[in-house]
XYZ file of C-alpha atoms in Angstrom:
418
model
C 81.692 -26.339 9.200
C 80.965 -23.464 6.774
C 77.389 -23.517 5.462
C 76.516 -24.154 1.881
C 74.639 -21.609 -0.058
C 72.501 -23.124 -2.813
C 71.362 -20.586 -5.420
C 68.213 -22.057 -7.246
C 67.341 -20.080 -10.797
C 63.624 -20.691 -12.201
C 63.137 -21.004 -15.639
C 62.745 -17.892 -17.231
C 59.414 -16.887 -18.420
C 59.530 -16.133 -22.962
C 58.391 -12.555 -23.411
C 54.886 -12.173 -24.979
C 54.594 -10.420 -28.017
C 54.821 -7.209 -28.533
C 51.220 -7.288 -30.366
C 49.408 -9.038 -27.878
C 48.862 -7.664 -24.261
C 48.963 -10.543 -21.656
C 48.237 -10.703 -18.123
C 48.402 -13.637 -15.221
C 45.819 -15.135 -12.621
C 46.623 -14.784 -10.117
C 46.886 -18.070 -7.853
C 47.330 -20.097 -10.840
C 50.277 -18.452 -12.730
C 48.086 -19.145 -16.018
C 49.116 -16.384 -18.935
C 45.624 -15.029 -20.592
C 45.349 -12.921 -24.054
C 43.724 -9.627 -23.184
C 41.782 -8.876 -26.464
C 43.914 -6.042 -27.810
C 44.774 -7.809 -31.225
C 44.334 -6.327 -34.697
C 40.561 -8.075 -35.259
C 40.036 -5.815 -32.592
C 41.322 -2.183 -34.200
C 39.193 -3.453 -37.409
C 36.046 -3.651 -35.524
C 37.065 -0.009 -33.674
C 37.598 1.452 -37.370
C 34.477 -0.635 -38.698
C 32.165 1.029 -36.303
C 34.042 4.395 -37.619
C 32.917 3.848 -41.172
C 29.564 2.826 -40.247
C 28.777 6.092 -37.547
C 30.355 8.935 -40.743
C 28.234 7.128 -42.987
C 25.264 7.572 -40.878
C 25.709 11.245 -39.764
C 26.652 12.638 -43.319
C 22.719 12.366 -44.117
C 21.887 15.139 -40.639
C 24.431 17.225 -42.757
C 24.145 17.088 -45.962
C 20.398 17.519 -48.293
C 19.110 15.182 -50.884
C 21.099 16.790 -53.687
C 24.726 16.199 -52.252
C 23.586 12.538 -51.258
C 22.837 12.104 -54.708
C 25.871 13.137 -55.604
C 27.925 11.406 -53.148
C 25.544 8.134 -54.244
C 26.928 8.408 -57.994
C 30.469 8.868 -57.138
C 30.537 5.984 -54.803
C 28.898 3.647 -57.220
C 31.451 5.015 -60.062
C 34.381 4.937 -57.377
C 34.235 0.803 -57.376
C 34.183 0.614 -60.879
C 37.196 2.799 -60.667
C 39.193 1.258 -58.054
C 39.086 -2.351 -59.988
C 40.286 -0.404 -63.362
C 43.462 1.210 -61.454
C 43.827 -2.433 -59.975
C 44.253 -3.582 -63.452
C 45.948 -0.935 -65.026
C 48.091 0.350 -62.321
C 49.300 -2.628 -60.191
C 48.997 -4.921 -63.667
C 49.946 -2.818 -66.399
C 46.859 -3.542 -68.151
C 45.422 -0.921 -69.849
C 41.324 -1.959 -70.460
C 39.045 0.193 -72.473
C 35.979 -2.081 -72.137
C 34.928 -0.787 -68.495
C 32.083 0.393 -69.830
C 30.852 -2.536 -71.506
C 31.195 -4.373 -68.152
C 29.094 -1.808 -66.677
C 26.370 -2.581 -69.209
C 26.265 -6.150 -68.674
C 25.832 -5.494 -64.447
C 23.130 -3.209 -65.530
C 21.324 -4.561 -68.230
C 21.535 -8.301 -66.368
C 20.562 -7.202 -63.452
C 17.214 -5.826 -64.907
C 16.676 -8.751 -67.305
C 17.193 -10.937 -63.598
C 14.927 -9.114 -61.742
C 12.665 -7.530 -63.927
C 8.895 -9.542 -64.997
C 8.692 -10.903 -68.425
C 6.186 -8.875 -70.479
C 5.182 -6.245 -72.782
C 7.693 -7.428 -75.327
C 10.931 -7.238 -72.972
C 12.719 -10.128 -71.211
C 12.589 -11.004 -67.708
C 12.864 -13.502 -64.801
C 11.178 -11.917 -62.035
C 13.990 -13.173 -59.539
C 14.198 -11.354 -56.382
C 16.344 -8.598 -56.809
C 19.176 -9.546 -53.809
C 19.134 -12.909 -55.882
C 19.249 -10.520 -58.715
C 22.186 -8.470 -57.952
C 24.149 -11.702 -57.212
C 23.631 -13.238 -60.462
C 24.190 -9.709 -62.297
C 27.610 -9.434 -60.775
C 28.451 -13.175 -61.094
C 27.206 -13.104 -64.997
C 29.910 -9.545 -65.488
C 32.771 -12.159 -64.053
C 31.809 -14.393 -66.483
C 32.181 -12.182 -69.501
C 35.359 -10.868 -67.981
C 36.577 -14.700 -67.476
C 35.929 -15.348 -71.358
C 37.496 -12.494 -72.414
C 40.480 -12.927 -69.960
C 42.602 -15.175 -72.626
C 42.949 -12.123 -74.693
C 43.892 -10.304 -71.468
C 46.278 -13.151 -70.497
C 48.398 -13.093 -74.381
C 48.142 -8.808 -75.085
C 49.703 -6.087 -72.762
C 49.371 -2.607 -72.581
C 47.984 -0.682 -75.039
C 47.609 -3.845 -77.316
C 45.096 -5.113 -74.855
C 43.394 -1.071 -74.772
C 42.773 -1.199 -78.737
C 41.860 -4.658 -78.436
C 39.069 -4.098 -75.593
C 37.427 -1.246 -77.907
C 35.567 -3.660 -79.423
C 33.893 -5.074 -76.482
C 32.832 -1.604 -76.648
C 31.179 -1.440 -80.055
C 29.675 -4.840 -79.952
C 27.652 -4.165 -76.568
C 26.297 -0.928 -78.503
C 25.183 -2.915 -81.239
C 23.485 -5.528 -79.044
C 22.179 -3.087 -76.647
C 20.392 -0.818 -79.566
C 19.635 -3.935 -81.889
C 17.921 -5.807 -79.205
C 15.103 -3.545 -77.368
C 13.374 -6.590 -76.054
C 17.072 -6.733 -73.382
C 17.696 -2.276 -73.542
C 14.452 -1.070 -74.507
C 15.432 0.484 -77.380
C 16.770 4.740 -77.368
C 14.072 5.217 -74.797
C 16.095 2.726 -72.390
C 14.311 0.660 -69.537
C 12.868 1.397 -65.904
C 15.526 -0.477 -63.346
C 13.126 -2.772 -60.994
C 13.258 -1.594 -57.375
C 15.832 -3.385 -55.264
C 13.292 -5.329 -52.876
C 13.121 -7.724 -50.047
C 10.178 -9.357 -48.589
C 8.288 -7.099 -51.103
C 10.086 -4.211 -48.766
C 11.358 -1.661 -51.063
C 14.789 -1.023 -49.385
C 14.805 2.066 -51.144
C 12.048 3.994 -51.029
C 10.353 5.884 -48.655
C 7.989 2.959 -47.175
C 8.094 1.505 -44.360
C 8.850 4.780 -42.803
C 12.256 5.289 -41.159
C 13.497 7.782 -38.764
C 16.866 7.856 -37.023
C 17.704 10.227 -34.769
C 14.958 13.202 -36.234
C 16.005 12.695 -39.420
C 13.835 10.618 -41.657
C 16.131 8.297 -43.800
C 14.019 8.302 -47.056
C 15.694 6.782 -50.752
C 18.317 9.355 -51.256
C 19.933 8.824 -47.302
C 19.310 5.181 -47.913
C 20.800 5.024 -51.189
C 23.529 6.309 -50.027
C 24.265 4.388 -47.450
C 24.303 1.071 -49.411
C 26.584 2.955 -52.133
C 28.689 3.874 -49.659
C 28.859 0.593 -47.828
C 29.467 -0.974 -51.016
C 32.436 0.906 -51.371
C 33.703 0.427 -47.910
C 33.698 -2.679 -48.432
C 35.103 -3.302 -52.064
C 38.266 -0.705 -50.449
C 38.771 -3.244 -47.734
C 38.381 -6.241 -49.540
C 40.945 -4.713 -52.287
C 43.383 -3.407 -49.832
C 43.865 -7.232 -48.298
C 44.150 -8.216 -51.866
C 46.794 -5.804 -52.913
C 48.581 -6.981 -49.567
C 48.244 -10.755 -50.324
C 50.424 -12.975 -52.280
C 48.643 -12.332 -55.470
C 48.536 -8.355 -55.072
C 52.860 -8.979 -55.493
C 52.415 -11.208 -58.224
C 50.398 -8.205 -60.024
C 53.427 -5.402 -58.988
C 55.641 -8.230 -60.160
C 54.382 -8.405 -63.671
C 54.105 -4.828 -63.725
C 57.274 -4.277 -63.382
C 58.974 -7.072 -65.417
C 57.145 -10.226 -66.461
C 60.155 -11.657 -67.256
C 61.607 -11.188 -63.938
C 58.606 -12.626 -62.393
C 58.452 -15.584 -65.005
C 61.138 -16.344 -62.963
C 60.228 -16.154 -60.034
C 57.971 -19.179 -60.490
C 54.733 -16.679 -61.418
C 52.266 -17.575 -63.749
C 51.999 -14.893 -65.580
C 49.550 -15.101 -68.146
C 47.301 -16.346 -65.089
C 47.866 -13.472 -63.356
C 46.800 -11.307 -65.487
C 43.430 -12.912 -66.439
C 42.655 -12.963 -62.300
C 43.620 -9.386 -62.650
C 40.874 -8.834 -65.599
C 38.311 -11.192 -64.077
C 38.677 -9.184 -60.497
C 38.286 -5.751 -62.628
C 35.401 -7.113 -64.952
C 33.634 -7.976 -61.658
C 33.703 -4.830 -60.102
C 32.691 -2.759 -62.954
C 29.870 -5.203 -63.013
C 29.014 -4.018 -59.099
C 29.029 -0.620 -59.990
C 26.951 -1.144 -63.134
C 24.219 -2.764 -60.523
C 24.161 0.481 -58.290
C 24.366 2.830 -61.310
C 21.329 1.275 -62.725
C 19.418 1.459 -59.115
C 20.311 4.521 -58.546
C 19.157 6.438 -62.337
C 16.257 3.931 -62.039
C 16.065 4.013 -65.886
C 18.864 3.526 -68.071
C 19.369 4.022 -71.929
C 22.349 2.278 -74.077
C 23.519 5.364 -75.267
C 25.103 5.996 -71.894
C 27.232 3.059 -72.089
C 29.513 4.309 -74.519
C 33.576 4.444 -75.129
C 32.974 8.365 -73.497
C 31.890 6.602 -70.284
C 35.056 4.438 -70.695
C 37.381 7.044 -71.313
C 35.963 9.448 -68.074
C 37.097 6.168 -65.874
C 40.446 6.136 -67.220
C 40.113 10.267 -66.886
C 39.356 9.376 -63.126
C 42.223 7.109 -62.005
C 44.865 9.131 -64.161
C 43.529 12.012 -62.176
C 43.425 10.609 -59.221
C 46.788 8.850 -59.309
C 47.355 5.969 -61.148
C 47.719 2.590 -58.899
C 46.385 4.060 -55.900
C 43.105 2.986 -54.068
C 42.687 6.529 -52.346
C 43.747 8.275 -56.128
C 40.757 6.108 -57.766
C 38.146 7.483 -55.298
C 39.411 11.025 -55.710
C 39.333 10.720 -59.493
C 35.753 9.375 -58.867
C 34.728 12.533 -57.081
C 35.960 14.770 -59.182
C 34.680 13.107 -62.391
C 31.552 12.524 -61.313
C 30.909 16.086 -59.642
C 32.381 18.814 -61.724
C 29.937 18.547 -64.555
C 26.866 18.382 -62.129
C 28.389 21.033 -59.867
C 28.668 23.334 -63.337
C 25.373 22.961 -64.401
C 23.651 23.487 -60.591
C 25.981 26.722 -60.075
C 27.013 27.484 -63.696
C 24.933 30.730 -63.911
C 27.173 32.057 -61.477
C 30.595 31.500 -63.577
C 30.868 34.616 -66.039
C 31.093 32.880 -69.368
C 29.492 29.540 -68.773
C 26.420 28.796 -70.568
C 24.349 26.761 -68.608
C 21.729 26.008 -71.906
C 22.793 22.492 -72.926
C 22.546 23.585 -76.669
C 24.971 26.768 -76.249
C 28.659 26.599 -76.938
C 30.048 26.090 -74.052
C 27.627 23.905 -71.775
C 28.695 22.573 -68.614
C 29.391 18.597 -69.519
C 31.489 20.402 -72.462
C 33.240 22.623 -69.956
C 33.840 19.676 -67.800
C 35.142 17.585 -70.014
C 37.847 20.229 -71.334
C 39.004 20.653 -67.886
C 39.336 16.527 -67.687
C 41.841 17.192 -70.604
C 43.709 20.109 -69.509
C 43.858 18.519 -65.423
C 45.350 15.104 -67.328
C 48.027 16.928 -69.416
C 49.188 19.307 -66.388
C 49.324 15.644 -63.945
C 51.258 13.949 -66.425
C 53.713 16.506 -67.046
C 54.255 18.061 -62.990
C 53.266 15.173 -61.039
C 52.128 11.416 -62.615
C 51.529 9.747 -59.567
C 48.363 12.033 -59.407
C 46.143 14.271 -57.141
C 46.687 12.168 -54.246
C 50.533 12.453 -54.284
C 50.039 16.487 -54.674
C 47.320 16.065 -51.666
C 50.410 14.025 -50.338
C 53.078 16.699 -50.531
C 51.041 19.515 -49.209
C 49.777 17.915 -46.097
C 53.247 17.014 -45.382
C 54.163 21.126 -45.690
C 51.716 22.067 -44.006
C 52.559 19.726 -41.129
C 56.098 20.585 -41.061
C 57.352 16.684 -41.915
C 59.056 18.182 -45.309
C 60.638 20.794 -43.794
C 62.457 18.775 -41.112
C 63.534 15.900 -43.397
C 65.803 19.085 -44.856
C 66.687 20.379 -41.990
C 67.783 17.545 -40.581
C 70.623 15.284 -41.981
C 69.329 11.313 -43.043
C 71.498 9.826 -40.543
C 69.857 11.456 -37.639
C 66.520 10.789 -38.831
C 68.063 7.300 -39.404
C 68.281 5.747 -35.723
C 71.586 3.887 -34.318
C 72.622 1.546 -36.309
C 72.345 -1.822 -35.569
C 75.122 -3.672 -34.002
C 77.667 -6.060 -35.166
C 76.921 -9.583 -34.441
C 79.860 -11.466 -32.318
C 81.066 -14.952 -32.297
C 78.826 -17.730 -32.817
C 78.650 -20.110 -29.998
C 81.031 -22.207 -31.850
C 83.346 -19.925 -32.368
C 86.219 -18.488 -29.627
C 87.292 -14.879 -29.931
C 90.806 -15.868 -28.808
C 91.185 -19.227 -30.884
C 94.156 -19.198 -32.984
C 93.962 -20.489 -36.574
């Protein structure tokens, strides 16, 4: 009698994701997750962030912390105006009005009533909160003018947001303080002063005093509002915004609400402005209305036209070099031949500054629109040899195979006749 082979097959095991590492226990055949998901390359590039932020102060001195204070503050008010105008369309010359009303409420919040000016005396955390909260407020009013007028329609109409905080600011001194502006109450927990030089901190040798710990809750700030922006941009409602932008009649219908979209769009930029008006105001620790003019609105459209219009890495570029040129010019001004560093002269640095804004924004617009992050772009990828090779080497190399045909269903027979 011949003997019978029996061939048993065990059920195959489904492959794991390519994402997610797995591995087995053994004597119980039991599949575990090994944590190498993407919460955990967040926390690795978290802890990044936080340990640059910490060692720039061993590097730098007080004056470039300053510096780097002011453009961080300015850089969120920036990226929430390219979010408007570059992924909306919506061109907004109010920032600086919603700047004003972060400032000015966050000193009427936390500020004590007396000596004729206005004041809550809330704790200035509580403050901050209710400054930013009370900027989305005015942005949500004034969003049904940003939900019915596009473009430069809603840029002429926004002027006036403009001219009416001016008169209110210099009309009411009891809220400003009148042309000689108001002191900023220190931003305070526990009666702590978080920024100051007491209680005494040292970190590694290097005591962190108001201008290292300004900057690191400037900087923070902006970590932050980039991350929470980028997974914004990324979401459903960041393609809405391209969508509109690129035809709301096309995205009409596609089901968007459009005239929604584009108040969110001004409520989300009205809020950050009003974030960047809080740190602005803590970090001059005395502001004046004169500062929050159409000028200051104009240099933040200067910055993410510079930068590169759109992009998140363009409106903190634009920020930086804004913000720095005209206090670079008049620290090192003696030393350009022809620059008069006497603010009364002819040529003074803020007026220097200010003509190189122009001539930087015509040369941009005319070689290269998408800004000083696509130039940045285009050289690093010279320098690293990716251009070259991408014209050296023909597209369908650099291509891949190409994918292959698919064959009969399981329906189907390849020799059935018709």
């Amino acid at each position: 009698m011949s003997e019978q082979v029996v061939i048993r097959s065990e059920p195959a095991v489904p492959d794991a994701p390519a994402s997610a590492a797995v591995t087995t226990r053994q004597g119980t055949g039991r599949r575990w997750p090994l944590p190498t998901g993407s919460w955990w390359k967040g926390v690795l590039v978290a802890a990044a962030v936080v340990a640059v932020l910490l060692a720039v102060p061993y590097y730098l001195g007080s004056f470039w912390l300053n510096l780097g204070t002011f453009a961080a503050a300015t850089a969120i008010g920036a990226i929430g105006l390219t979010v408007l105008y570059g992924r909306v369309g919506q061109l907004s010359l109010a920032h600086s009005f919603f700047l004003a009303v972060g400032a000015y409420s966050y000193i009427f919040f936390a500020a004590e009533p007396g000596s004729g000016q206005w004041g809550l005396g809330l704790p200035p955390f509580l403050a901050v909160i209710a400054a930013v909260v009370l900027s989305g407020v005015f942005g949500l009013l004034c969003s049904p003018i940003a939900a019915r007028l596009k473009g430069i329609s809603l840029g002429v109409a926004t002027i006036a947001l403009v001219f009416i905080g001016q008169h209110v600011l210099f009309s009411v001194p009891a809220l400003s303080g009148g042309f000689n502006g108001r002191a900023v109450p220190a931003l305070t927990v526990g009666g702590v002063e978080l920024l100051g030089n007491e209680p005494e901190l040292v970190i590694g040798g290097v005591p962190f005093e108001r201008a290292e710990r300004l900057w690191l809750l400037c900087a923070l700030a902006l970590a932050l509002t980039w991350w929470f922006t980028r997974r914004a941009l990324h979401s459903r409602t960041g393609r809405a915004f391209v969508a509109i932008r690129d035809g709301e009649h096309q995205a009409a219908a596609l089901g968007i609400d459009v005239a929604r979209v584009r108040a969110m769009a001004f409520l989300f930029s009205a809020v950050l402005a009003g974030l960047a008006g809080v740190l602005l105001a803590v970090a001059f620790r005395r502001v004046v209305p004169e500062y929050w003019s159409l000028m200051l609105a104009l240099q933040f459209l200067a910055m993410i036209v510079i930068g590169g219009v759109g992009s998140l890495g363009g409106a903190v570029g634009g920020a930086l070099f804004v913000t720095l040129l005209p206090l670079l010019l008049q620290r090192y001004g003696s030393q350009i031949p022809g620059l008069d560093t006497d603010p009364g002269g002819a040529f003074p640095p803020s007026v220097v500054a200010q003509l190189a804004f122009g001539v930087l924004i015509v040369v941009i617009m005319l070689v290269e629109p998408k800004g000083l992050t696509e130039i940045a772009r285009r050289v690093a990828r010279s320098v690293t040899g990716a251009e070259r090779v991408r014209r050296l080497v023909p597209p369908r190399f650099l291509a891949g195979p190409p994918a292959p045909e698919p064959g009969p269903g399981p329906s189907e027979s390849p020799n059935r006749s018709e």
